[in-house]
Each structure stands twice: as structure tokens, then as C-alpha cells.
mmCIF file with all atom_site columns, C-alpha atoms and ligand atoms in Angstrom:
data_model
loop_
_atom_site.group_PDB
_atom_site.id
_atom_site.type_symbol
_atom_site.label_atom_id
_atom_site.label_alt_id
_atom_site.label_comp_id
_atom_site.label_asym_id
_atom_site.label_entity_id
_atom_site.label_seq_id
_atom_site.pdbx_PDB_ins_code
_atom_site.Cartn_x
_atom_site.Cartn_y
_atom_site.Cartn_z
_atom_site.occupancy
_atom_site.B_iso_or_equiv
_atom_site.pdbx_formal_charge
_atom_site.auth_seq_id
_atom_site.auth_comp_id
_atom_site.auth_asym_id
_atom_site.auth_atom_id
_atom_site.pdbx_PDB_model_num
ATOM   1   C CA  . MET A 1 1   ? 0.602   -12.850 5.169   1.00 96.00 ? 1   MET A CA  1
ATOM   2   C CA  . LYS A 1 2   ? -1.979  -10.286 4.017   1.00 97.00 ? 2   LYS A CA  1
ATOM   3   C CA  . VAL A 1 3   ? -2.460  -8.869  0.531   1.00 98.00 ? 3   VAL A CA  1
ATOM   4   C CA  . LYS A 1 4   ? -3.373  -5.283  -0.416  1.00 98.00 ? 4   LYS A CA  1
ATOM   5   C CA  . ILE A 1 5   ? -4.308  -4.604  -4.015  1.00 98.00 ? 5   ILE A CA  1
ATOM   6   C CA  . CYS A 1 6   ? -3.941  -0.916  -4.753  1.00 98.00 ? 6   CYS A CA  1
ATOM   7   C CA  . GLY A 1 7   ? -4.773  1.456   -7.564  1.00 98.00 ? 7   GLY A CA  1
ATOM   8   C CA  . VAL A 1 8   ? -8.384  0.263   -7.636  1.00 98.00 ? 8   VAL A CA  1
ATOM   9   C CA  . ALA A 1 9   ? -10.416 2.647   -9.787  1.00 98.00 ? 9   ALA A CA  1
ATOM   10  C CA  . THR A 1 10  ? -13.562 0.688   -10.718 1.00 98.00 ? 10  THR A CA  1
ATOM   11  C CA  . LEU A 1 11  ? -16.354 -0.566  -8.473  1.00 98.00 ? 11  LEU A CA  1
ATOM   12  C CA  . ASP A 1 12  ? -16.351 -3.879  -10.324 1.00 98.00 ? 12  ASP A CA  1
ATOM   13  C CA  . ASP A 1 13  ? -12.706 -4.450  -9.356  1.00 98.00 ? 13  ASP A CA  1
ATOM   14  C CA  . ALA A 1 14  ? -13.310 -3.389  -5.742  1.00 98.00 ? 14  ALA A CA  1
ATOM   15  C CA  . VAL A 1 15  ? -16.232 -5.834  -5.332  1.00 98.00 ? 15  VAL A CA  1
ATOM   16  C CA  . PHE A 1 16  ? -14.246 -8.624  -7.014  1.00 98.00 ? 16  PHE A CA  1
ATOM   17  C CA  . LEU A 1 17  ? -11.283 -8.095  -4.660  1.00 98.00 ? 17  LEU A CA  1
ATOM   18  C CA  . SER A 1 18  ? -13.541 -8.110  -1.619  1.00 98.00 ? 18  SER A CA  1
ATOM   19  C CA  . GLN A 1 19  ? -15.340 -11.267 -2.778  1.00 98.00 ? 19  GLN A CA  1
ATOM   20  C CA  . ILE A 1 20  ? -12.093 -13.225 -3.291  1.00 98.00 ? 20  ILE A CA  1
ATOM   21  C CA  . GLY A 1 21  ? -10.801 -12.225 0.144   1.00 97.00 ? 21  GLY A CA  1
ATOM   22  C CA  . ILE A 1 22  ? -8.124  -9.635  -0.643  1.00 98.00 ? 22  ILE A CA  1
ATOM   23  C CA  . ASP A 1 23  ? -7.297  -8.128  2.754   1.00 98.00 ? 23  ASP A CA  1
ATOM   24  C CA  . MET A 1 24  ? -7.103  -4.409  1.878   1.00 98.00 ? 24  MET A CA  1
ATOM   25  C CA  . ILE A 1 25  ? -8.406  -2.418  -1.093  1.00 98.00 ? 25  ILE A CA  1
ATOM   26  C CA  . GLY A 1 26  ? -6.254  0.573   -1.995  1.00 98.00 ? 26  GLY A CA  1
ATOM   27  C CA  . ILE A 1 27  ? -7.438  3.610   -3.940  1.00 98.00 ? 27  ILE A CA  1
ATOM   28  C CA  . VAL A 1 28  ? -4.890  6.131   -5.184  1.00 98.00 ? 28  VAL A CA  1
ATOM   29  C CA  . ASN A 1 29  ? -6.241  9.651   -4.559  1.00 97.00 ? 29  ASN A CA  1
ATOM   30  C CA  . GLU A 1 30  ? -3.146  11.302  -6.045  1.00 97.00 ? 30  GLU A CA  1
ATOM   31  C CA  . PRO A 1 31  ? -4.206  13.295  -9.140  1.00 97.00 ? 31  PRO A CA  1
ATOM   32  C CA  . SER A 1 32  ? -0.881  12.694  -10.907 1.00 96.00 ? 32  SER A CA  1
ATOM   33  C CA  . SER A 1 33  ? -1.404  8.935   -10.837 1.00 97.00 ? 33  SER A CA  1
ATOM   34  C CA  . PRO A 1 34  ? -2.617  7.153   -13.996 1.00 97.00 ? 34  PRO A CA  1
ATOM   35  C CA  . ARG A 1 35  ? -4.945  5.204   -11.658 1.00 98.00 ? 35  ARG A CA  1
ATOM   36  C CA  . PHE A 1 36  ? -6.251  8.273   -9.807  1.00 98.00 ? 36  PHE A CA  1
ATOM   37  C CA  . ALA A 1 37  ? -9.703  8.176   -8.204  1.00 98.00 ? 37  ALA A CA  1
ATOM   38  C CA  . LYS A 1 38  ? -11.324 10.950  -6.138  1.00 97.00 ? 38  LYS A CA  1
ATOM   39  C CA  . ARG A 1 39  ? -11.834 10.619  -2.383  1.00 95.00 ? 39  ARG A CA  1
ATOM   40  C CA  . GLU A 1 40  ? -15.598 10.372  -3.100  1.00 97.00 ? 40  GLU A CA  1
ATOM   41  C CA  . PHE A 1 41  ? -14.908 7.048   -4.804  1.00 98.00 ? 41  PHE A CA  1
ATOM   42  C CA  . ASN A 1 42  ? -13.451 5.766   -1.501  1.00 98.00 ? 42  ASN A CA  1
ATOM   43  C CA  . ARG A 1 43  ? -16.867 6.362   0.120   1.00 98.00 ? 43  ARG A CA  1
ATOM   44  C CA  . ILE A 1 44  ? -18.690 4.499   -2.663  1.00 98.00 ? 44  ILE A CA  1
ATOM   45  C CA  . VAL A 1 45  ? -16.329 1.526   -2.471  1.00 98.00 ? 45  VAL A CA  1
ATOM   46  C CA  . LYS A 1 46  ? -16.558 1.458   1.340   1.00 98.00 ? 46  LYS A CA  1
ATOM   47  C CA  . SER A 1 47  ? -20.347 1.073   1.047   1.00 97.00 ? 47  SER A CA  1
ATOM   48  C CA  . LYS A 1 48  ? -20.011 -1.943  -1.290  1.00 98.00 ? 48  LYS A CA  1
ATOM   49  C CA  . VAL A 1 49  ? -17.187 -4.032  0.229   1.00 98.00 ? 49  VAL A CA  1
ATOM   50  C CA  . ASP A 1 50  ? -16.495 -5.689  3.579   1.00 97.00 ? 50  ASP A CA  1
ATOM   51  C CA  . LYS A 1 51  ? -12.722 -5.184  3.505   1.00 98.00 ? 51  LYS A CA  1
ATOM   52  C CA  . PRO A 1 52  ? -10.760 -2.150  4.741   1.00 98.00 ? 52  PRO A CA  1
ATOM   53  C CA  . VAL A 1 53  ? -10.536 0.630   2.149   1.00 98.00 ? 53  VAL A CA  1
ATOM   54  C CA  . VAL A 1 54  ? -7.180  2.429   2.100   1.00 98.00 ? 54  VAL A CA  1
ATOM   55  C CA  . GLY A 1 55  ? -6.946  5.885   0.539   1.00 98.00 ? 55  GLY A CA  1
ATOM   56  C CA  . VAL A 1 56  ? -3.461  6.679   -0.803  1.00 98.00 ? 56  VAL A CA  1
ATOM   57  C CA  . THR A 1 57  ? -2.426  10.316  -0.643  1.00 97.00 ? 57  THR A CA  1
ATOM   58  C CA  . VAL A 1 58  ? 0.817   12.015  -1.550  1.00 96.00 ? 58  VAL A CA  1
ATOM   59  C CA  . ARG A 1 59  ? 0.243   15.736  -1.185  1.00 94.00 ? 59  ARG A CA  1
ATOM   60  C CA  . GLY A 1 60  ? -3.432  15.586  -0.175  1.00 90.00 ? 60  GLY A CA  1
ATOM   61  C CA  . SER A 1 61  ? -5.169  16.129  3.144   1.00 88.00 ? 61  SER A CA  1
ATOM   62  C CA  . LEU A 1 62  ? -3.888  14.028  6.055   1.00 91.00 ? 62  LEU A CA  1
ATOM   63  C CA  . SER A 1 63  ? -7.359  13.819  7.582   1.00 91.00 ? 63  SER A CA  1
ATOM   64  C CA  . LEU A 1 64  ? -9.234  10.533  7.484   1.00 91.00 ? 64  LEU A CA  1
ATOM   65  C CA  . GLN A 1 65  ? -12.483 10.944  5.513   1.00 91.00 ? 65  GLN A CA  1
ATOM   66  C CA  . ALA A 1 66  ? -14.537 8.109   3.986   1.00 91.00 ? 66  ALA A CA  1
ATOM   67  C CA  . GLU A 1 67  ? -11.761 5.513   3.931   1.00 95.00 ? 67  GLU A CA  1
ATOM   68  C CA  . ASP A 1 68  ? -10.886 3.118   6.768   1.00 97.00 ? 68  ASP A CA  1
ATOM   69  C CA  . MET A 1 69  ? -7.162  3.918   6.557   1.00 97.00 ? 69  MET A CA  1
ATOM   70  C CA  . LEU A 1 70  ? -5.028  6.598   4.944   1.00 96.00 ? 70  LEU A CA  1
ATOM   71  C CA  . GLN A 1 71  ? -1.704  5.686   3.347   1.00 98.00 ? 71  GLN A CA  1
ATOM   72  C CA  . VAL A 1 72  ? 0.625   8.677   3.350   1.00 97.00 ? 72  VAL A CA  1
ATOM   73  C CA  . HIS A 1 73  ? 2.903   8.089   0.390   1.00 97.00 ? 73  HIS A CA  1
ATOM   74  C CA  . ARG A 1 74  ? 5.600   10.667  1.056   1.00 96.00 ? 74  ARG A CA  1
ATOM   75  C CA  . VAL A 1 75  ? 8.244   11.317  3.704   1.00 97.00 ? 75  VAL A CA  1
ATOM   76  C CA  . LEU A 1 76  ? 6.686   13.517  6.399   1.00 96.00 ? 76  LEU A CA  1
ATOM   77  C CA  . SER A 1 77  ? 8.359   16.187  8.496   1.00 95.00 ? 77  SER A CA  1
ATOM   78  C CA  . LEU A 1 78  ? 8.660   15.690  12.258  1.00 93.00 ? 78  LEU A CA  1
ATOM   79  C CA  . GLU A 1 79  ? 5.898   18.296  12.714  1.00 93.00 ? 79  GLU A CA  1
ATOM   80  C CA  . GLU A 1 80  ? 3.582   16.412  10.361  1.00 93.00 ? 80  GLU A CA  1
ATOM   81  C CA  . ILE A 1 81  ? 4.281   13.106  12.116  1.00 92.00 ? 81  ILE A CA  1
ATOM   82  C CA  . SER A 1 82  ? 3.551   14.599  15.532  1.00 88.00 ? 82  SER A CA  1
ATOM   83  C CA  . SER A 1 83  ? 0.319   16.174  14.206  1.00 88.00 ? 83  SER A CA  1
ATOM   84  C CA  . LEU A 1 84  ? -0.864  12.688  13.227  1.00 85.00 ? 84  LEU A CA  1
ATOM   85  C CA  . THR A 1 85  ? 0.001   11.120  16.568  1.00 76.00 ? 85  THR A CA  1
ATOM   86  C CA  . THR A 1 86  ? -2.799  13.226  18.089  1.00 75.00 ? 86  THR A CA  1
ATOM   87  C CA  . LEU A 1 87  ? -5.173  11.192  15.899  1.00 78.00 ? 87  LEU A CA  1
ATOM   88  C CA  . ASN A 1 88  ? -5.627  7.415   15.899  1.00 84.00 ? 88  ASN A CA  1
ATOM   89  C CA  . ILE A 1 89  ? -2.217  6.539   14.459  1.00 86.00 ? 89  ILE A CA  1
ATOM   90  C CA  . SER A 1 90  ? -3.317  2.956   13.698  1.00 90.00 ? 90  SER A CA  1
ATOM   91  C CA  . ASN A 1 91  ? -5.564  4.337   10.944  1.00 94.00 ? 91  ASN A CA  1
ATOM   92  C CA  . PHE A 1 92  ? -2.509  5.487   9.001   1.00 95.00 ? 92  PHE A CA  1
ATOM   93  C CA  . ILE A 1 93  ? -0.046  3.591   6.811   1.00 97.00 ? 93  ILE A CA  1
ATOM   94  C CA  . PHE A 1 94  ? 3.283   5.337   6.357   1.00 97.00 ? 94  PHE A CA  1
ATOM   95  C CA  . TYR A 1 95  ? 5.287   4.906   3.171   1.00 98.00 ? 95  TYR A CA  1
ATOM   96  C CA  . VAL A 1 96  ? 8.976   4.326   3.858   1.00 97.00 ? 96  VAL A CA  1
ATOM   97  C CA  . PRO A 1 97  ? 11.307  4.485   0.851   1.00 97.00 ? 97  PRO A CA  1
ATOM   98  C CA  . ALA A 1 98  ? 13.652  1.506   0.629   1.00 96.00 ? 98  ALA A CA  1
ATOM   99  C CA  . SER A 1 99  ? 16.713  3.746   0.898   1.00 94.00 ? 99  SER A CA  1
ATOM   100 C CA  . GLU A 1 100 ? 19.203  5.108   3.437   1.00 94.00 ? 100 GLU A CA  1
ATOM   101 C CA  . GLU A 1 101 ? 16.856  8.146   3.853   1.00 94.00 ? 101 GLU A CA  1
ATOM   102 C CA  . GLY A 1 102 ? 14.013  5.711   4.507   1.00 95.00 ? 102 GLY A CA  1
ATOM   103 C CA  . LYS A 1 103 ? 15.989  3.954   7.240   1.00 95.00 ? 103 LYS A CA  1
ATOM   104 C CA  . GLU A 1 104 ? 16.512  7.308   8.992   1.00 96.00 ? 104 GLU A CA  1
ATOM   105 C CA  . TYR A 1 105 ? 12.845  8.223   8.485   1.00 97.00 ? 105 TYR A CA  1
ATOM   106 C CA  . LEU A 1 106 ? 11.870  4.913   10.059  1.00 96.00 ? 106 LEU A CA  1
ATOM   107 C CA  . LYS A 1 107 ? 13.529  6.022   13.312  1.00 96.00 ? 107 LYS A CA  1
ATOM   108 C CA  . ASP A 1 108 ? 11.266  9.116   13.424  1.00 95.00 ? 108 ASP A CA  1
ATOM   109 C CA  . LEU A 1 109 ? 8.189   6.971   12.769  1.00 95.00 ? 109 LEU A CA  1
ATOM   110 C CA  . ALA A 1 110 ? 9.166   4.393   15.389  1.00 94.00 ? 110 ALA A CA  1
ATOM   111 C CA  . SER A 1 111 ? 9.706   7.183   17.962  1.00 93.00 ? 111 SER A CA  1
ATOM   112 C CA  . ALA A 1 112 ? 6.191   8.453   17.190  1.00 92.00 ? 112 ALA A CA  1
ATOM   113 C CA  . GLY A 1 113 ? 4.751   4.976   17.882  1.00 92.00 ? 113 GLY A CA  1
ATOM   114 C CA  . VAL A 1 114 ? 3.710   4.355   14.273  1.00 93.00 ? 114 VAL A CA  1
ATOM   115 C CA  . LYS A 1 115 ? 2.205   0.903   13.782  1.00 90.00 ? 115 LYS A CA  1
ATOM   116 C CA  . ASN A 1 116 ? 1.788   0.487   10.021  1.00 96.00 ? 116 ASN A CA  1
ATOM   117 C CA  . ILE A 1 117 ? 4.501   1.040   7.460   1.00 97.00 ? 117 ILE A CA  1
ATOM   118 C CA  . LEU A 1 118 ? 4.840   0.173   3.793   1.00 98.00 ? 118 LEU A CA  1
ATOM   119 C CA  . VAL A 1 119 ? 8.312   -0.274  2.332   1.00 98.00 ? 119 VAL A CA  1
ATOM   120 C CA  . ASP A 1 120 ? 8.257   0.778   -1.321  1.00 97.00 ? 120 ASP A CA  1
ATOM   121 C CA  . SER A 1 121 ? 10.793  1.815   -3.938  1.00 95.00 ? 121 SER A CA  1
ATOM   122 C CA  . PRO A 1 122 ? 12.080  5.391   -3.604  1.00 94.00 ? 122 PRO A CA  1
ATOM   123 C CA  . ARG A 1 123 ? 10.894  6.114   -7.159  1.00 91.00 ? 123 ARG A CA  1
ATOM   124 C CA  . LYS A 1 124 ? 7.700   4.924   -8.868  1.00 85.00 ? 124 LYS A CA  1
ATOM   125 C CA  . GLY A 1 125 ? 8.304   2.267   -11.465 1.00 80.00 ? 125 GLY A CA  1
ATOM   126 C CA  . GLU A 1 126 ? 11.478  0.986   -9.814  1.00 83.00 ? 126 GLU A CA  1
ATOM   127 C CA  . LYS A 1 127 ? 11.757  -2.326  -8.018  1.00 82.00 ? 127 LYS A CA  1
ATOM   128 C CA  . THR A 1 128 ? 12.300  -2.190  -4.265  1.00 88.00 ? 128 THR A CA  1
ATOM   129 C CA  . SER A 1 129 ? 15.798  -3.022  -3.004  1.00 91.00 ? 129 SER A CA  1
ATOM   130 C CA  . PHE A 1 130 ? 15.577  -6.380  -1.221  1.00 95.00 ? 130 PHE A CA  1
ATOM   131 C CA  . LYS A 1 131 ? 18.713  -5.570  0.790   1.00 96.00 ? 131 LYS A CA  1
ATOM   132 C CA  . VAL A 1 132 ? 17.156  -2.442  2.321   1.00 95.00 ? 132 VAL A CA  1
ATOM   133 C CA  . ALA A 1 133 ? 13.713  -4.059  2.604   1.00 96.00 ? 133 ALA A CA  1
ATOM   134 C CA  . LYS A 1 134 ? 15.267  -6.864  4.673   1.00 97.00 ? 134 LYS A CA  1
ATOM   135 C CA  . GLU A 1 135 ? 17.021  -4.326  6.925   1.00 96.00 ? 135 GLU A CA  1
ATOM   136 C CA  . ILE A 1 136 ? 13.722  -2.519  7.523   1.00 96.00 ? 136 ILE A CA  1
ATOM   137 C CA  . LEU A 1 137 ? 11.813  -5.770  8.101   1.00 97.00 ? 137 LEU A CA  1
ATOM   138 C CA  . ASP A 1 138 ? 14.408  -6.718  10.734  1.00 95.00 ? 138 ASP A CA  1
ATOM   139 C CA  . VAL A 1 139 ? 13.220  -3.646  12.674  1.00 92.00 ? 139 VAL A CA  1
ATOM   140 C CA  . PHE A 1 140 ? 9.574   -3.720  11.569  1.00 95.00 ? 140 PHE A CA  1
ATOM   141 C CA  . PRO A 1 141 ? 8.690   -7.397  10.830  1.00 96.00 ? 141 PRO A CA  1
ATOM   142 C CA  . GLU A 1 142 ? 4.998   -6.548  10.296  1.00 97.00 ? 142 GLU A CA  1
ATOM   143 C CA  . ALA A 1 143 ? 5.737   -3.979  7.593   1.00 98.00 ? 143 ALA A CA  1
ATOM   144 C CA  . GLY A 1 144 ? 4.212   -4.268  4.147   1.00 98.00 ? 144 GLY A CA  1
ATOM   145 C CA  . VAL A 1 145 ? 6.353   -4.385  1.030   1.00 98.00 ? 145 VAL A CA  1
ATOM   146 C CA  . ALA A 1 146 ? 5.609   -2.980  -2.425  1.00 97.00 ? 146 ALA A CA  1
ATOM   147 C CA  . GLY A 1 147 ? 7.362   -1.775  -5.515  1.00 95.00 ? 147 GLY A CA  1
ATOM   148 C CA  . GLY A 1 148 ? 7.085   -3.485  -8.880  1.00 94.00 ? 148 GLY A CA  1
ATOM   149 C CA  . ILE A 1 149 ? 5.485   -6.689  -7.600  1.00 96.00 ? 149 ILE A CA  1
ATOM   150 C CA  . THR A 1 150 ? 3.999   -8.892  -10.354 1.00 97.00 ? 150 THR A CA  1
ATOM   151 C CA  . PRO A 1 151 ? 2.781   -12.504 -10.581 1.00 97.00 ? 151 PRO A CA  1
ATOM   152 C CA  . LEU A 1 152 ? 6.227   -13.354 -11.992 1.00 97.00 ? 152 LEU A CA  1
ATOM   153 C CA  . ASN A 1 153 ? 8.315   -12.010 -9.076  1.00 96.00 ? 153 ASN A CA  1
ATOM   154 C CA  . VAL A 1 154 ? 5.856   -12.141 -6.168  1.00 97.00 ? 154 VAL A CA  1
ATOM   155 C CA  . MET A 1 155 ? 7.560   -15.159 -4.572  1.00 97.00 ? 155 MET A CA  1
ATOM   156 C CA  . ASP A 1 156 ? 10.785  -13.146 -4.203  1.00 96.00 ? 156 ASP A CA  1
ATOM   157 C CA  . PHE A 1 157 ? 8.806   -10.669 -2.070  1.00 97.00 ? 157 PHE A CA  1
ATOM   158 C CA  . VAL A 1 158 ? 6.935   -13.421 -0.175  1.00 97.00 ? 158 VAL A CA  1
ATOM   159 C CA  . ARG A 1 159 ? 10.307  -14.895 0.820   1.00 96.00 ? 159 ARG A CA  1
ATOM   160 C CA  . LEU A 1 160 ? 11.082  -11.632 2.637   1.00 97.00 ? 160 LEU A CA  1
ATOM   161 C CA  . ASN A 1 161 ? 8.266   -12.745 4.970   1.00 97.00 ? 161 ASN A CA  1
ATOM   162 C CA  . PRO A 1 162 ? 6.713   -9.276  5.367   1.00 98.00 ? 162 PRO A CA  1
ATOM   163 C CA  . GLY A 1 163 ? 3.478   -8.592  7.223   1.00 97.00 ? 163 GLY A CA  1
ATOM   164 C CA  . TRP A 1 164 ? 1.760   -7.968  3.900   1.00 98.00 ? 164 TRP A CA  1
ATOM   165 C CA  . ILE A 1 165 ? 2.419   -7.354  0.237   1.00 98.00 ? 165 ILE A CA  1
ATOM   166 C CA  . ASP A 1 166 ? 1.020   -4.492  -1.779  1.00 98.00 ? 166 ASP A CA  1
ATOM   167 C CA  . VAL A 1 167 ? 0.511   -4.621  -5.542  1.00 98.00 ? 167 VAL A CA  1
ATOM   168 C CA  . SER A 1 168 ? -0.820  -2.007  -7.916  1.00 97.00 ? 168 SER A CA  1
ATOM   169 C CA  . SER A 1 169 ? 0.495   -1.723  -11.480 1.00 97.00 ? 169 SER A CA  1
ATOM   170 C CA  . GLY A 1 170 ? 1.666   -5.354  -11.593 1.00 97.00 ? 170 GLY A CA  1
ATOM   171 C CA  . VAL A 1 171 ? -1.906  -6.679  -11.722 1.00 98.00 ? 171 VAL A CA  1
ATOM   172 C CA  . GLU A 1 172 ? -3.380  -4.307  -14.277 1.00 98.00 ? 172 GLU A CA  1
ATOM   173 C CA  . SER A 1 173 ? -4.683  -4.879  -17.788 1.00 98.00 ? 173 SER A CA  1
ATOM   174 C CA  . TYR A 1 174 ? -4.288  -1.091  -18.173 1.00 98.00 ? 174 TYR A CA  1
ATOM   175 C CA  . PRO A 1 175 ? -3.870  1.724   -15.599 1.00 97.00 ? 175 PRO A CA  1
ATOM   176 C CA  . GLY A 1 176 ? -6.980  1.775   -13.395 1.00 96.00 ? 176 GLY A CA  1
ATOM   177 C CA  . LYS A 1 177 ? -8.267  -1.629  -14.480 1.00 98.00 ? 177 LYS A CA  1
ATOM   178 C CA  . LYS A 1 178 ? -7.244  -4.796  -12.657 1.00 98.00 ? 178 LYS A CA  1
ATOM   179 C CA  . ASP A 1 179 ? -6.621  -8.069  -14.514 1.00 98.00 ? 179 ASP A CA  1
ATOM   180 C CA  . HIS A 1 180 ? -8.508  -10.547 -12.335 1.00 98.00 ? 180 HIS A CA  1
ATOM   181 C CA  . ASP A 1 181 ? -6.360  -13.501 -13.423 1.00 98.00 ? 181 ASP A CA  1
ATOM   182 C CA  . LYS A 1 182 ? -3.200  -11.651 -12.383 1.00 98.00 ? 182 LYS A CA  1
ATOM   183 C CA  . VAL A 1 183 ? -4.796  -10.791 -9.031  1.00 98.00 ? 183 VAL A CA  1
ATOM   184 C CA  . MET A 1 184 ? -5.685  -14.465 -8.481  1.00 98.00 ? 184 MET A CA  1
ATOM   185 C CA  . LYS A 1 185 ? -2.071  -15.444 -9.224  1.00 97.00 ? 185 LYS A CA  1
ATOM   186 C CA  . ILE A 1 186 ? -0.845  -13.009 -6.549  1.00 98.00 ? 186 ILE A CA  1
ATOM   187 C CA  . LYS A 1 187 ? -3.399  -14.264 -4.020  1.00 98.00 ? 187 LYS A CA  1
ATOM   188 C CA  . GLU A 1 188 ? -2.556  -17.940 -4.647  1.00 96.00 ? 188 GLU A CA  1
ATOM   189 C CA  . ALA A 1 189 ? 1.197   -17.324 -4.469  1.00 96.00 ? 189 ALA A CA  1
ATOM   190 C CA  . VAL A 1 190 ? 0.862   -15.599 -1.091  1.00 96.00 ? 190 VAL A CA  1
ATOM   191 C CA  . ARG A 1 191 ? -1.587  -18.156 0.303   1.00 93.00 ? 191 ARG A CA  1
ATOM   192 C CA  . ASN A 1 192 ? 0.554   -21.137 -0.896  1.00 88.00 ? 192 ASN A CA  1
ATOM   193 C CA  . GLY A 1 193 ? 3.690   -19.485 0.497   1.00 74.00 ? 193 GLY A CA  1
ATOM   194 C CA  . VAL A 1 194 ? 7.277   -20.494 -0.310  1.00 49.00 ? 194 VAL A CA  1
HETATM 195 O O1  . LIG B 2 .   ? -0.050  3.475   -7.800  1.00 59.70 ? 201 LIG B O1  1
HETATM 196 C C1  . LIG B 2 .   ? 0.221   4.674   -8.036  1.00 59.70 ? 201 LIG B C1  1
HETATM 197 O O2  . LIG B 2 .   ? 0.029   5.227   -9.148  1.00 59.70 ? 201 LIG B O2  1
HETATM 198 C C2  . LIG B 2 .   ? 0.778   5.544   -6.941  1.00 59.70 ? 201 LIG B C2  1
HETATM 199 C C3  . LIG B 2 .   ? 0.976   6.896   -7.179  1.00 59.70 ? 201 LIG B C3  1
HETATM 200 C C4  . LIG B 2 .   ? 1.467   7.708   -6.148  1.00 59.70 ? 201 LIG B C4  1
HETATM 201 C C5  . LIG B 2 .   ? 1.753   7.172   -4.901  1.00 59.70 ? 201 LIG B C5  1
HETATM 202 C C6  . LIG B 2 .   ? 1.572   5.808   -4.653  1.00 59.70 ? 201 LIG B C6  1
HETATM 203 C C7  . LIG B 2 .   ? 1.092   4.982   -5.676  1.00 59.70 ? 201 LIG B C7  1
HETATM 204 N N1  . LIG B 2 .   ? 0.918   3.631   -5.477  1.00 59.70 ? 201 LIG B N1  1
HETATM 205 C C8  . LIG B 2 .   ? 1.390   2.983   -4.293  1.00 59.70 ? 201 LIG B C8  1
HETATM 206 O O3  . LIG B 2 .   ? 2.653   2.381   -4.589  1.00 59.70 ? 201 LIG B O3  1
HETATM 207 C C9  . LIG B 2 .   ? 2.552   0.980   -4.340  1.00 59.70 ? 201 LIG B C9  1
HETATM 208 C C10 . LIG B 2 .   ? 3.408   0.206   -5.288  1.00 59.70 ? 201 LIG B C10 1
HETATM 209 O O4  . LIG B 2 .   ? 2.906   0.391   -6.586  1.00 59.70 ? 201 LIG B O4  1
HETATM 210 P P1  . LIG B 2 .   ? 3.330   -0.649  -7.753  1.00 59.70 ? 201 LIG B P1  1
HETATM 211 O O5  . LIG B 2 .   ? 2.798   -2.007  -7.337  1.00 59.70 ? 201 LIG B O5  1
HETATM 212 O O6  . LIG B 2 .   ? 4.854   -0.632  -7.795  1.00 59.70 ? 201 LIG B O6  1
HETATM 213 O O7  . LIG B 2 .   ? 2.682   -0.109  -8.993  1.00 59.70 ? 201 LIG B O7  1
HETATM 214 C C11 . LIG B 2 .   ? 1.070   0.688   -4.494  1.00 59.70 ? 201 LIG B C11 1
HETATM 215 O O8  . LIG B 2 .   ? 0.709   -0.502  -3.873  1.00 59.70 ? 201 LIG B O8  1
HETATM 216 C C12 . LIG B 2 .   ? 0.448   1.897   -3.868  1.00 59.70 ? 201 LIG B C12 1
HETATM 217 O O9  . LIG B 2 .   ? 0.370   1.761   -2.468  1.00 59.70 ? 201 LIG B O9  1
#
């Protein structure tokens, strides 16, 4: 099971995550986020780490720039999905809200041949519904899961047996700064398994 740590906003944190073997380093390029970093930061991080750098966009450009992968953290229209299928779809991670709308959206993504999805809570700050996450993982067993994961509840998410887990605010000392001890607790919990 892989681990993505997201909301990385300092180079020190990015290098630390790469050195301890975190599988993906996420950078939130959404200006409204308290852990916002510009797309230029993605380029800087990419030059200093040997792990995939994932840019997270909500309303931003859907074109891949300096990052290895782009996580599209909103529900796309059918036209937007089809516009991405003309590109290398494996470079994109699609957010799927853990909701009835998300389950319908998943059908559109599956029809478009999408490979990477991230199941997250429909609203920031809320925990993801395990019932809906399980239903989505039954269809997409390699999906990632996110939404309020912390060192205290990470095992509940590990037991869903997703392809990967994704943690942002739950490993912070303050928005934009990762607490390295909390990150280590997440990594050890996932590596040690249930
Ligand atoms: O982290 C943010 O501030 C953010 C803002 C806008 C869109 C996505 C964002 N983060 C993504 O959401 C998951 C879960 O976050 P959390 O662990 O519940 O804080 C995070 O991994 C990012 O991919």
C-alpha cells in the first residue's frame, strides 16, 4: 500500500518525505487552501526529490506542467473528462467524492478509461464515509483514499485495503508545515499493516 503526503509547502518537508520513502509528494496549487503553493514550487520540488510530485488543482489549468502528475480535485464535466483522455490519462489523479454523486461520477471516469482515482470526503474537513469508500473500492480496488486521516485513525483507512492513502492536514504542525513525527507514524502504520 502506497502513501501520498499532500499539502507540502516547504522544500525541507519535500526532501524529508522523499528521503524516508513516501511514495508521492502532493502540492496543493489551489489559492484558497491554507497550504497553497504556486505551480513554480512544483518545479523546484521536482528538481530536489526522486519521488513523483503531484500538483493538486481545483479550478486551475488541467495541463500538466512541472509536476509528474496532476490531481484534479473537483467533479469534471463529460467534456472536460474527454478533453483529458486525449492526453496521457495515467498522469492524472481524479478526485471522487465519497457520495452518491461520486458513485455516478465514477461511472463516467471508468468509461473514459481513467486509471487513478482518489476517494475523498465531499467537503473539506469532513471524514470520508467508509461505507461509500468500500463501495467505490469494490469497483476500483487500486483507488486511493483520503479525508481526515491522522495517525490516530489511519488504521481504520488501512483496513479498507485501498491502493494508497493520502494525508494532508492530519500530519501538520500548522497549515503548510508537516510534523515529521506524525508523518513517520503514518508511514509505519501503513508499512506494518493491520
Ligand atoms: O489540502 C488542501 O487544502 C486541499 C484544498 C483543496 C483541494 C484539495 C486539498 N487537499 C487534498 O485533499 C486530501 C485530503 O486532505 P486532508 O488529509 O483531509 O486534509 C489531500 O490529501 C489532498 O489531496
